Short mmCIF file of C-alpha atoms in Angstrom, two decimals:
data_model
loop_
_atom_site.label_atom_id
_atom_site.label_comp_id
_atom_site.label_asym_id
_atom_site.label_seq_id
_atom_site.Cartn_x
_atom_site.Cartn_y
_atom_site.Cartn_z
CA UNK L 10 9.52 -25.77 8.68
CA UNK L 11 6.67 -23.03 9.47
CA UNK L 12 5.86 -21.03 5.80
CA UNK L 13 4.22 -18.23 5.69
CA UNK L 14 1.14 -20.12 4.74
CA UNK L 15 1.10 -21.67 8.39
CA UNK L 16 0.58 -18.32 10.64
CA UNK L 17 -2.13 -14.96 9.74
CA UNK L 18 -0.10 -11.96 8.07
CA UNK L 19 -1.91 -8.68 7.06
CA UNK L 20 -3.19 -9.29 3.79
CA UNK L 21 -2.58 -5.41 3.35
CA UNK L 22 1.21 -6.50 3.32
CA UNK L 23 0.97 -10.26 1.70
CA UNK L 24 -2.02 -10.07 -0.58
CA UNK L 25 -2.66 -6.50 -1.63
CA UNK L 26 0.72 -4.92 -0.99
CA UNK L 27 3.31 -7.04 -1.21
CA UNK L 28 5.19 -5.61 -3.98
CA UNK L 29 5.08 -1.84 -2.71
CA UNK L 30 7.61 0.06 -1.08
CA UNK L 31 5.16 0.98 1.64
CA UNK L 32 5.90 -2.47 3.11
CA UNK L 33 9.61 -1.67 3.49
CA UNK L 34 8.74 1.64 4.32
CA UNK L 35 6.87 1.21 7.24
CA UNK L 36 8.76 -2.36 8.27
CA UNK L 37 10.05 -2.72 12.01
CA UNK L 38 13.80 -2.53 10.59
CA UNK L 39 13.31 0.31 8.82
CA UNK L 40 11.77 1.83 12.38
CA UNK L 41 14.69 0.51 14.19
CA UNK L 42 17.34 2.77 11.43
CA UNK L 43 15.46 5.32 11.99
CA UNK L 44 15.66 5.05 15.60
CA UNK L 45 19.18 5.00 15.26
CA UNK L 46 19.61 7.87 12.64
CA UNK L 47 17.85 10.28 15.16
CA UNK L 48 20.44 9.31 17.55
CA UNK L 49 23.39 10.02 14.63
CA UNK L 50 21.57 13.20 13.85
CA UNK L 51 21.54 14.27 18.09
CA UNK L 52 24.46 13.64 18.88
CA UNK L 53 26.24 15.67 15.84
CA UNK L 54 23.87 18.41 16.50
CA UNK L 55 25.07 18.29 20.40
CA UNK L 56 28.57 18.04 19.62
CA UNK L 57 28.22 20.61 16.61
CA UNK L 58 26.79 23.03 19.41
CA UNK L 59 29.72 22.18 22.06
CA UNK L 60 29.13 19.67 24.27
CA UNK L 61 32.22 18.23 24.81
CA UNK L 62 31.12 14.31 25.92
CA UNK L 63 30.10 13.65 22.24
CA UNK L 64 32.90 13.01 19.90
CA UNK L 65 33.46 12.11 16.74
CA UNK L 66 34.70 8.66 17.18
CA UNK L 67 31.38 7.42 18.47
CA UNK L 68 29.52 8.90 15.76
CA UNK L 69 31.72 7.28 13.27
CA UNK L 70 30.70 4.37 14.87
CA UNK L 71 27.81 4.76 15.09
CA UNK L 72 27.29 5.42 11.25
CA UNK L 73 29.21 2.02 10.87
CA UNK L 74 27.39 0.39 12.76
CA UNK L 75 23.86 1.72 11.98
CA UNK L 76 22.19 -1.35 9.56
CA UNK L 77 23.87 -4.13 12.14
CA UNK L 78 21.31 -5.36 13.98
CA UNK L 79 21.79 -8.55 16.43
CA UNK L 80 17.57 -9.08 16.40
CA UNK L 81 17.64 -12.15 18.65
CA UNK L 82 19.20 -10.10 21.67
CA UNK L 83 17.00 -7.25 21.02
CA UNK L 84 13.85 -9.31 21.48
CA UNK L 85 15.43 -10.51 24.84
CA UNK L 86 16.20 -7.26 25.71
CA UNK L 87 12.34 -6.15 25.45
CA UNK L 88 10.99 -9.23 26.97
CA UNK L 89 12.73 -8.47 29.66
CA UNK L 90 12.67 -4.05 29.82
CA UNK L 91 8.85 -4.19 28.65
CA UNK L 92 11.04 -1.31 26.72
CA UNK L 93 11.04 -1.15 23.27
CA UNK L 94 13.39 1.66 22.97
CA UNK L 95 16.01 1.09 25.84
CA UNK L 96 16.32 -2.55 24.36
CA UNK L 97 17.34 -0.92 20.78
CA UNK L 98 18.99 1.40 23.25
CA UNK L 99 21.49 -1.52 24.70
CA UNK L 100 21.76 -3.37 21.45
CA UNK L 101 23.10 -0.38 19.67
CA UNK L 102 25.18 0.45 22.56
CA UNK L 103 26.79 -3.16 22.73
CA UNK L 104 27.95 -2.77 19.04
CA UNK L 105 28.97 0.81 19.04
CA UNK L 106 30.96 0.74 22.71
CA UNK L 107 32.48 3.94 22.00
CA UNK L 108 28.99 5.84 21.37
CA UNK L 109 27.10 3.83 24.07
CA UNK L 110 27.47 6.58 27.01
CA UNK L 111 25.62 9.15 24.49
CA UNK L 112 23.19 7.14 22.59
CA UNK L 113 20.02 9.10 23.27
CA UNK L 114 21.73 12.31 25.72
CA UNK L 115 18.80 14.22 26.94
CA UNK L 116 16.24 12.48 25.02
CA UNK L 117 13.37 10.79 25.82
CA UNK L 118 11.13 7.70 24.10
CA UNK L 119 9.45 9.83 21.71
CA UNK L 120 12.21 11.50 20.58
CA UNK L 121 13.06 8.63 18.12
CA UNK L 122 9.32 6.93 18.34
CA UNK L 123 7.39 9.83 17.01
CA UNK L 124 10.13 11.08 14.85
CA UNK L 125 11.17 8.52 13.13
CA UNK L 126 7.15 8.06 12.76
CA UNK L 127 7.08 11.16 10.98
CA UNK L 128 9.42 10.31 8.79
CA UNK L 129 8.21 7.18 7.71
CA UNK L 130 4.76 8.82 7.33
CA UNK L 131 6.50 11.08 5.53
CA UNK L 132 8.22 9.17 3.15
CA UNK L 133 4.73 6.62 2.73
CA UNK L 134 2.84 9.94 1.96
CA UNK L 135 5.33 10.96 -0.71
CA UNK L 136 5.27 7.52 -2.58
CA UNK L 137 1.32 7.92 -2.25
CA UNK L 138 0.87 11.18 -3.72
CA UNK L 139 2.82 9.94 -6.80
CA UNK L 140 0.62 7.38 -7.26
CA UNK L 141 -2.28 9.16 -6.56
CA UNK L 142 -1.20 11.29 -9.47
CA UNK L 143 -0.82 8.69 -11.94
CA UNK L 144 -4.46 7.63 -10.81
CA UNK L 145 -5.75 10.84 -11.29
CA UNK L 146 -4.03 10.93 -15.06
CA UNK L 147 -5.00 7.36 -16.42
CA UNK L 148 -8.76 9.14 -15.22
CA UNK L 149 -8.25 12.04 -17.25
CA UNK L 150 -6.70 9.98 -20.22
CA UNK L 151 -10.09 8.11 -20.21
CA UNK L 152 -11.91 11.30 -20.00
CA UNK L 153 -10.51 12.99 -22.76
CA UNK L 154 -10.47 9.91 -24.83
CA UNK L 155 -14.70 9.87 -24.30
CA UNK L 156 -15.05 13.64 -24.04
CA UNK L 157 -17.71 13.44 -27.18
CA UNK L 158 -18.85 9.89 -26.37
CA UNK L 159 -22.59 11.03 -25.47
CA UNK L 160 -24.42 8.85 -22.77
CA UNK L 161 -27.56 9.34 -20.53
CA UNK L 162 -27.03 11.72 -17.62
CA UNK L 163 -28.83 10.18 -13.93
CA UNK L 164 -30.13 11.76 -11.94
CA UNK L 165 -31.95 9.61 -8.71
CA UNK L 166 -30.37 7.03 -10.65
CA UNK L 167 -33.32 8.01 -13.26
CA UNK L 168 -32.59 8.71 -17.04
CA UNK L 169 -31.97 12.33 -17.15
CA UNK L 170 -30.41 15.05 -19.41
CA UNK L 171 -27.28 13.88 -22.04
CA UNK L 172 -24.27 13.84 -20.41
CA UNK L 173 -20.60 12.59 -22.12
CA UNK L 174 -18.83 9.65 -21.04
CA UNK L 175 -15.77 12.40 -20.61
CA UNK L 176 -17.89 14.86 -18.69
CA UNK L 177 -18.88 12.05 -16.01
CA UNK L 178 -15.41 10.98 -16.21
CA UNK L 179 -13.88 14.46 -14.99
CA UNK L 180 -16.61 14.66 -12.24
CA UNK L 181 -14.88 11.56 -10.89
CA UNK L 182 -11.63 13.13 -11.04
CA UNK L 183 -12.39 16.35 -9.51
CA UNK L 184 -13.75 14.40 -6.36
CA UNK L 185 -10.36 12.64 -6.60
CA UNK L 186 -8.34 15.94 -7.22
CA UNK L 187 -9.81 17.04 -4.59
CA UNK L 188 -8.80 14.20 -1.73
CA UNK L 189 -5.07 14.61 -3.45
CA UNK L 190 -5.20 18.43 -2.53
CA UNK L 191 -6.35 18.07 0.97
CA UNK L 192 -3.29 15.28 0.96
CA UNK L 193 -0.88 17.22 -0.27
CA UNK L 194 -1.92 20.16 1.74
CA UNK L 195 -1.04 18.38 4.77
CA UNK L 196 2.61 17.02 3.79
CA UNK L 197 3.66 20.19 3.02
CA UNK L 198 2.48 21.20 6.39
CA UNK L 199 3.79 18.57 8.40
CA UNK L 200 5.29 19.01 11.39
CA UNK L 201 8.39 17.32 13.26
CA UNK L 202 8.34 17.05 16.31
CA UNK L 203 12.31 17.58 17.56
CA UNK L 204 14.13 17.28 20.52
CA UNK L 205 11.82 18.53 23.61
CA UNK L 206 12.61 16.55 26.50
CA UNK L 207 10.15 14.30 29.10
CA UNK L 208 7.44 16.43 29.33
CA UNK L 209 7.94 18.52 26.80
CA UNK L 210 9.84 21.09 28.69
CA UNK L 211 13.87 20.89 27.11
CA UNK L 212 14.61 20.57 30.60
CA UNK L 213 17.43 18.17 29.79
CA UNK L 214 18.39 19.65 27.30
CA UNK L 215 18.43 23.23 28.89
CA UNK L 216 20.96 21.43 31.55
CA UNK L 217 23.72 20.09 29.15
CA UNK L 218 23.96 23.33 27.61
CA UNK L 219 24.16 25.35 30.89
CA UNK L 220 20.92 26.85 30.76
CA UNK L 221 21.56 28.57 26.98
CA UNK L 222 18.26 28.53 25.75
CA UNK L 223 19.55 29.79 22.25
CA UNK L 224 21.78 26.32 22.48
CA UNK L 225 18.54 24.07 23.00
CA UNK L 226 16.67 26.29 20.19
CA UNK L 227 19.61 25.47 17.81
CA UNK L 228 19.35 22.08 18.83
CA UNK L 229 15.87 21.67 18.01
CA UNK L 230 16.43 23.45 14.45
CA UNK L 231 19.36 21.19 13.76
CA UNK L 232 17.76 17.75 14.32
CA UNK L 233 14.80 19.43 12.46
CA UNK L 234 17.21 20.24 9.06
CA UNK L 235 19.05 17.10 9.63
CA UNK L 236 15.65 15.11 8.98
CA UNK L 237 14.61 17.43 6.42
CA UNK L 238 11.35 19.14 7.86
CA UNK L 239 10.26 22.44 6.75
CA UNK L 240 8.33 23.10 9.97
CA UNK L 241 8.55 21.48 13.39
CA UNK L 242 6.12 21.50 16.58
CA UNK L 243 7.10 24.52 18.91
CA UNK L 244 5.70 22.98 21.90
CA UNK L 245 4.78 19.79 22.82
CA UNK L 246 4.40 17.61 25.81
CA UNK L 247 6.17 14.46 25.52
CA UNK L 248 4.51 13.29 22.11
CA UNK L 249 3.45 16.33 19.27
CA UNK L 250 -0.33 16.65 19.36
CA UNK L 251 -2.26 13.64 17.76
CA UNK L 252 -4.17 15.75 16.03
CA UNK L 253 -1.98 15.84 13.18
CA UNK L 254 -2.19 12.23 12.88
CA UNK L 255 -5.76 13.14 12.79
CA UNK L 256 -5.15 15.11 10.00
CA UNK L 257 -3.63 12.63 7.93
CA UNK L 258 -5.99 10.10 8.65
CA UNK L 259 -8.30 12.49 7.48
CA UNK L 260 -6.85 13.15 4.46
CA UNK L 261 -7.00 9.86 3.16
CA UNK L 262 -10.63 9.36 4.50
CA UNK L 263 -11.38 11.59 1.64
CA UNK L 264 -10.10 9.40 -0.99
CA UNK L 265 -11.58 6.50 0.27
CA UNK L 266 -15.11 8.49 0.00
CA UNK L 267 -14.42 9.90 -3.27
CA UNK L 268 -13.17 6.48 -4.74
CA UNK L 269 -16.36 4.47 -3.15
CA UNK L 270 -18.13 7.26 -5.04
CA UNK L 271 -16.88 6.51 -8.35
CA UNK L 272 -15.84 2.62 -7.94
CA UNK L 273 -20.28 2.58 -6.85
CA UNK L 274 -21.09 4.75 -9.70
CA UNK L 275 -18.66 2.32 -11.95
CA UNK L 276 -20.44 -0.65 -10.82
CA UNK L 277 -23.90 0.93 -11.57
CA UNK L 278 -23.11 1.54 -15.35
CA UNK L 279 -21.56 -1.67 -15.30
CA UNK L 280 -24.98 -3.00 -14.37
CA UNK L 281 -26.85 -0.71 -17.08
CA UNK L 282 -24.60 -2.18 -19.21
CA UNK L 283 -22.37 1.02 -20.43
CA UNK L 284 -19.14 0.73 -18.79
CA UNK L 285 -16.94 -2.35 -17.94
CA UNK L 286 -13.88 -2.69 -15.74
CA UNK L 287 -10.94 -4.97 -16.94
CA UNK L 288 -11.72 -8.10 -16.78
CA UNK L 289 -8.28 -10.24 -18.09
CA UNK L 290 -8.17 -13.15 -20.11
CA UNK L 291 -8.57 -16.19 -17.69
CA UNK L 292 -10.15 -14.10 -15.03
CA UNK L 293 -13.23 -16.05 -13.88
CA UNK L 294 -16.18 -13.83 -12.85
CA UNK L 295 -18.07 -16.89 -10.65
CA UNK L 296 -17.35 -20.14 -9.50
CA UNK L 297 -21.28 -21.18 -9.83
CA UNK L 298 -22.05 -19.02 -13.16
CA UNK L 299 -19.36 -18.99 -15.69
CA UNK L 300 -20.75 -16.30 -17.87
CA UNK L 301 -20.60 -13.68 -15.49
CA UNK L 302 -18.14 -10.58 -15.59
CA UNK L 303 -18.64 -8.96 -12.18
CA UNK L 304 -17.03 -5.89 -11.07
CA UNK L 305 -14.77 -7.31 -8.43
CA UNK L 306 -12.18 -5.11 -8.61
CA UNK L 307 -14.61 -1.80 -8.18
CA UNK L 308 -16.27 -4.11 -5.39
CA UNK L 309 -12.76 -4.31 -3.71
CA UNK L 310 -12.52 -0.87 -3.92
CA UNK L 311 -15.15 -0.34 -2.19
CA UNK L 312 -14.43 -2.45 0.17
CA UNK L 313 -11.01 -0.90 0.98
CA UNK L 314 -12.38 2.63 1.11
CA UNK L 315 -14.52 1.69 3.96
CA UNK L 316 -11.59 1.44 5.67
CA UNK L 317 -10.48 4.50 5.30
CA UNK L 318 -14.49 6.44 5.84
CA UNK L 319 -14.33 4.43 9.01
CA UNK L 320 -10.74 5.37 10.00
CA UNK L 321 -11.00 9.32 11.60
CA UNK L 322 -13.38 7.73 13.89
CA UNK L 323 -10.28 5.61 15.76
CA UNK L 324 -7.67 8.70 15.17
CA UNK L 325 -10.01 11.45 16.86
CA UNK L 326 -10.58 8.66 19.94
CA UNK L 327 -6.76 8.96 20.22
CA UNK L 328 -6.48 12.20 20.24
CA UNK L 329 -9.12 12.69 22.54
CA UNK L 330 -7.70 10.15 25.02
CA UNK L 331 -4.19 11.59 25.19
CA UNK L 332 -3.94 12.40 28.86
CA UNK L 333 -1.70 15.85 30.10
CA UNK L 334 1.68 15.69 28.87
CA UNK L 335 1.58 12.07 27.77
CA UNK L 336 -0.86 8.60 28.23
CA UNK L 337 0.26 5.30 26.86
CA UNK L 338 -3.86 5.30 25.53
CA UNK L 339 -2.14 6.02 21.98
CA UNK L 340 0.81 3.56 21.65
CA UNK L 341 -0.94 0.45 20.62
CA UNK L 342 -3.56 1.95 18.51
CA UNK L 343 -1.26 4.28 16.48
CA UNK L 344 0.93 1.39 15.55
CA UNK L 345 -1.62 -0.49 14.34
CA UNK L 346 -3.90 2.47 13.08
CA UNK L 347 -1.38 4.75 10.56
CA UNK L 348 0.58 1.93 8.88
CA UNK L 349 -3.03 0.38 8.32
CA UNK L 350 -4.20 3.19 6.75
CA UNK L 351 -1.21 4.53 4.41
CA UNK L 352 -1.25 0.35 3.46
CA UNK L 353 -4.94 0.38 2.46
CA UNK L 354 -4.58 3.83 0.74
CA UNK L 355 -1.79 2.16 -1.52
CA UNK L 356 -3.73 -0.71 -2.51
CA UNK L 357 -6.77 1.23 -3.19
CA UNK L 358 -4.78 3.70 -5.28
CA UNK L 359 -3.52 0.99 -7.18
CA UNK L 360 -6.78 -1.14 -8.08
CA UNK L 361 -8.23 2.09 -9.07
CA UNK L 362 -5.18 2.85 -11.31
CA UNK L 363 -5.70 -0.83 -13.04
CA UNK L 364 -9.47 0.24 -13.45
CA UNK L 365 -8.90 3.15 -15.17
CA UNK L 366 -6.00 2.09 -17.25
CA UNK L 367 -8.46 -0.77 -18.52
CA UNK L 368 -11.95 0.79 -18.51
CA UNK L 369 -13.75 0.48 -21.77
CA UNK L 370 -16.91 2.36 -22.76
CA UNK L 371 -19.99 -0.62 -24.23
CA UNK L 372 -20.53 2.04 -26.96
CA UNK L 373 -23.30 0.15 -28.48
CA UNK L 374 -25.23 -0.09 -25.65
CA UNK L 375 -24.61 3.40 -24.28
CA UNK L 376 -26.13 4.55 -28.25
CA UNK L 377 -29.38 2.23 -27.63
CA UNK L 378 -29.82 3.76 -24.23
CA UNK L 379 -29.87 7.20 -25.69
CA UNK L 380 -31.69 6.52 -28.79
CA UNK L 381 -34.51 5.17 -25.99
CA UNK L 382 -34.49 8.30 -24.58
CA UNK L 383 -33.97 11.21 -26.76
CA UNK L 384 -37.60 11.83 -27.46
CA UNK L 385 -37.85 12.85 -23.83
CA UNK L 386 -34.41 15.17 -23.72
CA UNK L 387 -35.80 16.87 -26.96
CA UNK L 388 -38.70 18.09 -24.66
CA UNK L 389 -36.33 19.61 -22.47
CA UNK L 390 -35.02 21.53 -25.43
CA UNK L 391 -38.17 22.63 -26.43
CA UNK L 392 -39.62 23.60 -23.51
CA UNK L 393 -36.50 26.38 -23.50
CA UNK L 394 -37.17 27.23 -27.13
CA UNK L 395 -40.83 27.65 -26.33
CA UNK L 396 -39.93 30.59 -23.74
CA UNK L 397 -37.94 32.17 -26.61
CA UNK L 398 -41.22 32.37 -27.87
CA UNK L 399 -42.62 33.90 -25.09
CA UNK L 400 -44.41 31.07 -23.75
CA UNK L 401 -44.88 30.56 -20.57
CA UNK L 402 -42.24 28.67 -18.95
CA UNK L 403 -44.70 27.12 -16.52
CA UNK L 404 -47.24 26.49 -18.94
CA UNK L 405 -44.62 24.81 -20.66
CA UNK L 406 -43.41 22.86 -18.15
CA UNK L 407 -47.22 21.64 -17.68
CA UNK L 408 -48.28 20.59 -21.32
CA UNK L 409 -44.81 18.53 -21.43
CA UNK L 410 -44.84 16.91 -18.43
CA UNK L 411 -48.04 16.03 -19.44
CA UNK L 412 -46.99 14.72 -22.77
CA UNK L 413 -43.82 12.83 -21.78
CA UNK L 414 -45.77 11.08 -19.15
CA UNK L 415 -47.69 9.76 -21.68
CA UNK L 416 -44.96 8.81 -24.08
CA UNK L 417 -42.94 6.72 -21.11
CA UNK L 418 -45.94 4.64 -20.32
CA UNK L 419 -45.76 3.74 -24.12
CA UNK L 420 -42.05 3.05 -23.85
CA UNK L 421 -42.50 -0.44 -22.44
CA UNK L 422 -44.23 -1.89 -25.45
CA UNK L 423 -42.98 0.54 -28.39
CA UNK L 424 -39.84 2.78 -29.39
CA UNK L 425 -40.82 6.40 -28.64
CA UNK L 426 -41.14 8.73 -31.72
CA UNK L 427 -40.14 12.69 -31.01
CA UNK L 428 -42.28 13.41 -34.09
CA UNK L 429 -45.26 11.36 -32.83
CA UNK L 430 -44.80 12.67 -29.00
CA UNK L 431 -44.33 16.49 -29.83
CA UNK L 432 -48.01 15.87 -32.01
CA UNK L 433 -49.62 18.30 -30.18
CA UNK L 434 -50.28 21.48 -32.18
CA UNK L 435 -48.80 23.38 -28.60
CA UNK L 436 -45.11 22.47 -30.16
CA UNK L 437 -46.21 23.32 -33.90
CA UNK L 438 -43.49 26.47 -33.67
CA UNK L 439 -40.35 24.71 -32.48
CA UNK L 440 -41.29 20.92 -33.91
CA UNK L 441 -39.18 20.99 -36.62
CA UNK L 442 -36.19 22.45 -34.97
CA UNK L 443 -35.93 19.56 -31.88
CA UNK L 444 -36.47 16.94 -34.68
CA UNK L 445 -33.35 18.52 -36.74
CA UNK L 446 -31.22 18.14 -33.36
CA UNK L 447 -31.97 15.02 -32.02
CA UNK L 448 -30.60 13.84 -34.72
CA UNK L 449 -27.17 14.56 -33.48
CA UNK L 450 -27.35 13.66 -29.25
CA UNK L 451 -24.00 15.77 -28.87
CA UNK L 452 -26.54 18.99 -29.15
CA UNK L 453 -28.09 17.93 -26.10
CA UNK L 454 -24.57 18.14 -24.12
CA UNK L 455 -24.33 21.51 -23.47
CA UNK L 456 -20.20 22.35 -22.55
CA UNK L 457 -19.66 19.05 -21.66
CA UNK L 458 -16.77 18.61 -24.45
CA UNK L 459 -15.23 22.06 -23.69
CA UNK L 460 -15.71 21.61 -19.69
CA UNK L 461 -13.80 18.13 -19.51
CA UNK L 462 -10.97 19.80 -21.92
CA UNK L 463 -11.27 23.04 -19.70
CA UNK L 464 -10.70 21.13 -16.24
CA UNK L 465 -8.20 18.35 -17.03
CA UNK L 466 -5.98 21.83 -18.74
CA UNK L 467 -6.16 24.13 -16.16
CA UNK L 468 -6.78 22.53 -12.66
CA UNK L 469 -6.12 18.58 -12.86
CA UNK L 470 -2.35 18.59 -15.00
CA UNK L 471 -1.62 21.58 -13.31
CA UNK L 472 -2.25 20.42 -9.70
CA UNK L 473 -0.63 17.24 -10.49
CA UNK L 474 2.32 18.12 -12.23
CA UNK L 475 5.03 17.91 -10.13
CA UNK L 476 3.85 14.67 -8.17
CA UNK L 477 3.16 12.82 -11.66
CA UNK L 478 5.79 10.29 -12.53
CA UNK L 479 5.82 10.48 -16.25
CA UNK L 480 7.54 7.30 -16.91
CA UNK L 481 5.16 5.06 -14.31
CA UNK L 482 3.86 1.86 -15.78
CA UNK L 483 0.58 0.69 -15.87
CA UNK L 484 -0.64 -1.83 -12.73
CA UNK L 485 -1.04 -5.73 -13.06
CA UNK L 486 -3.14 -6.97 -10.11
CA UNK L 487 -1.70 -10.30 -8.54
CA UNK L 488 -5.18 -10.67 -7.09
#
């Protein structure tokens, strides 16, 4: 017997998926009742508007009839058609005998193709922008959990000014915030495409209503409400533009470039030694070197966002390519494309979650680093007291440049001293008062406390709120 084991799968679906309802979501039966409910929701809206050859019976049987699917004949069927939708077509037909002279009246291919597309999309999007919000929480738990936890901001991936943990932290979720916005910008703009005929025209449709253009309006506003769209496509030639599927693709290009950003960033401190992802009890970090802890999952991250960076590239060929009122130049990519990239946006999303749910802070290590460099951030503080003074700012600027130049080539062999590098009678007048805060690294943070409390308050819960499932779990990885 042939296991799964014996043929390739998408490890989106097997290995980093398999327990999301994306995969269900987006699965070829779940097209094919789709399919079918468009044709339920056309033919009430036709006989709902008068047209006498669709009646009730064959809807009822159709809705009977609507998860029964005989797959075996329906793969003959579209060996044979080369027809994907006229064999769902016949099979639906066979079983529902009184509905099978209507099934699909007036429509065309992509009335139930890109449809029931949308909806899926749809429905993928609105699982994904929950847990985008939960990933976007469990970031700003961490952050305000290290909002006073000072650390050593970079800058050319250089030692630069003090920084907190929490401050870094909400930088990293205001990328992310901002990827969930453009997201959920476009679902609440999406667009269905309705009933509009071959090319686009409603000429069929315009004919079984006997030319009543309000008719074939009502009809398209029906099947609209019916699949619970806000806004549809006015015109279109036989598919809606591409472009929104540009748009979407686009969308979650952003999170994969603002979650490389901070999965990169994460493995960076991990390599300084200040952060360190989860890394579970018999996890093993190297087959060759069993004392390693490597980021793998920020890697995979990574990994998966390039995916998504790369993506617009495919969706704006498609678009491009579209010939007149309709090219086939679409078909193939789009089905592999969309699903693809809704899959690896779900499995990002959910490594990142299991990151940030686990993400611990090497305090000890972060404190050395800063007590390393404080005698050169106390210069910065001095050079502003100085001005107070009514020194020179660039004169300033000169003498301590000059100084901490000096004191970092001594750094390699000996622990710097701020008393011993601010010797020079030039910082005689604020000496005293850098030594006092140095002391305490937190005075070198500037807002940082009240900036991470300030954002997470009043732009990331608020922006959330309504997508945030307050009762979500945290993620176990499988791999």
């Amino acid at each position: 017997m042939t296991t799964s084991e014996d043929k390739f799968e998408s490890v989106l679906s097997t290995r980093y998926c398999k327990n999301s309802p994306l995969v269900s979501i987006l699965s070829e039966t779940n097209k094919a009742t789709l399919w079918r409910q468009l044709w339920i929701w056309l033919a009430e809206a036709e006989k709902e508007l008068g047209l006498k050859q669709v009646t009730q019976e064959a809807i009822d049987q159709m809705k009977t009839e609507i998860n029964h699917f005989d797959w075996p004949f329906i793969r003959s069927e579209e060996r044979k058609l080369k027809h994907d939708v006229m064999a769902h077509n016949h099979a639906f037909g066979k079983i529902c005998p009184l509905a099978a002279g209507i099934i699909h009246l007036g429509a065309t291919s992509c009335f139930v193709q890109d449809n029931a597309d949308l909806i899926a999309f749809r429905d993928s999007i609105d699982h994904i922008l929950k847990r985008f919000a939960t990933v976007i929480d469990r970031l700003a738990t961490f952050s305000l959990t290290n909002k006073e936890v000072v650390t050593v901001g970079r800058t050319h991936y250089q030692t630069a000014s003090l920084v907190t943990v929490g401050k870094r932290g909400v930088l990293w979720a205001q990328e992310l915030l901002m990827a969930f916005q453009s997201l959920a910008q476009f679902r609440d703009q999406m667009r269905f495409r309705g009933i509009k005929g071959a090319t686009g025209t409603q000429d069929s449709f315009l004919t079984l209503f006997g030319g009543d253009e309000s008719k074939v309006e009502a009809l398209d506003e029906l099947v609209t409400k019916k699949a619970d769209f806000k806004h549809r496509f006015l015109i279109t030639g036989q598919t809606y533009s591409r472009q929104q599927d540009a748009q979407l693709v686009f969308s979650l290009s952003l999170l994969g470039a603002a979650a490389k950003k901070v999965c990169t960033d994460i493995r960076v401190l991990q390599a300084f030694g200040e952060l360190l992802e989860p890394f579970e009890k018999d996890q093993i970090g190297s087959s060759a070197m069993p004392y390693k802890k490597n980021p793998m999952k920020s890697e995979r991250c990574c990994s998966l966002a390039r995916k998504l960076i790369n993506a617009p590239q495919e969706a704006l060929t498609i678009l491009a390519d579209q010939g007149l009122e309709r090219t086939l130049d679409d078909s193939a990519g789009r089905r592999m494309l969309i699903p693809d990239v809704l899959l690896t946006a779900e499995a990002l999303l959910t490594t990142l979650q299991n990151i940030f749910e686990g993400l611990s802070v090497q305090t000890e290590n972060v404190k050395k680093i800063v007590e390393d460099e404080i005698a050169f951030l106390g210069l910065e503080k001095a050079m502003m007291m100085l001005t107070e003074e009514g020194v020179d700012r660039q004169q300033a600027h000169a003498v301590i440049r000059k100084t901490a130049l000096e004191a970092k080539q001594l750094q390699a062999t000996q622990k710097v001293d701020i008393r011993q590098t601010m010797a020079d009678p030039f910082f005689d007048s604020v000496r005293d008062r850098v030594v006092g805060l140095v002391s305490n690294p937190i005075n070198f943070t500037g807002r940082c406390v009240s900036q991470t409390v300030n954002f997470i308050d009043n732009e990331l819960k608020p922006t959330i709120a309504k997508y945030l499932d307050q009762s979500a779990g945290n993620v176990q990885l499988d791999v």
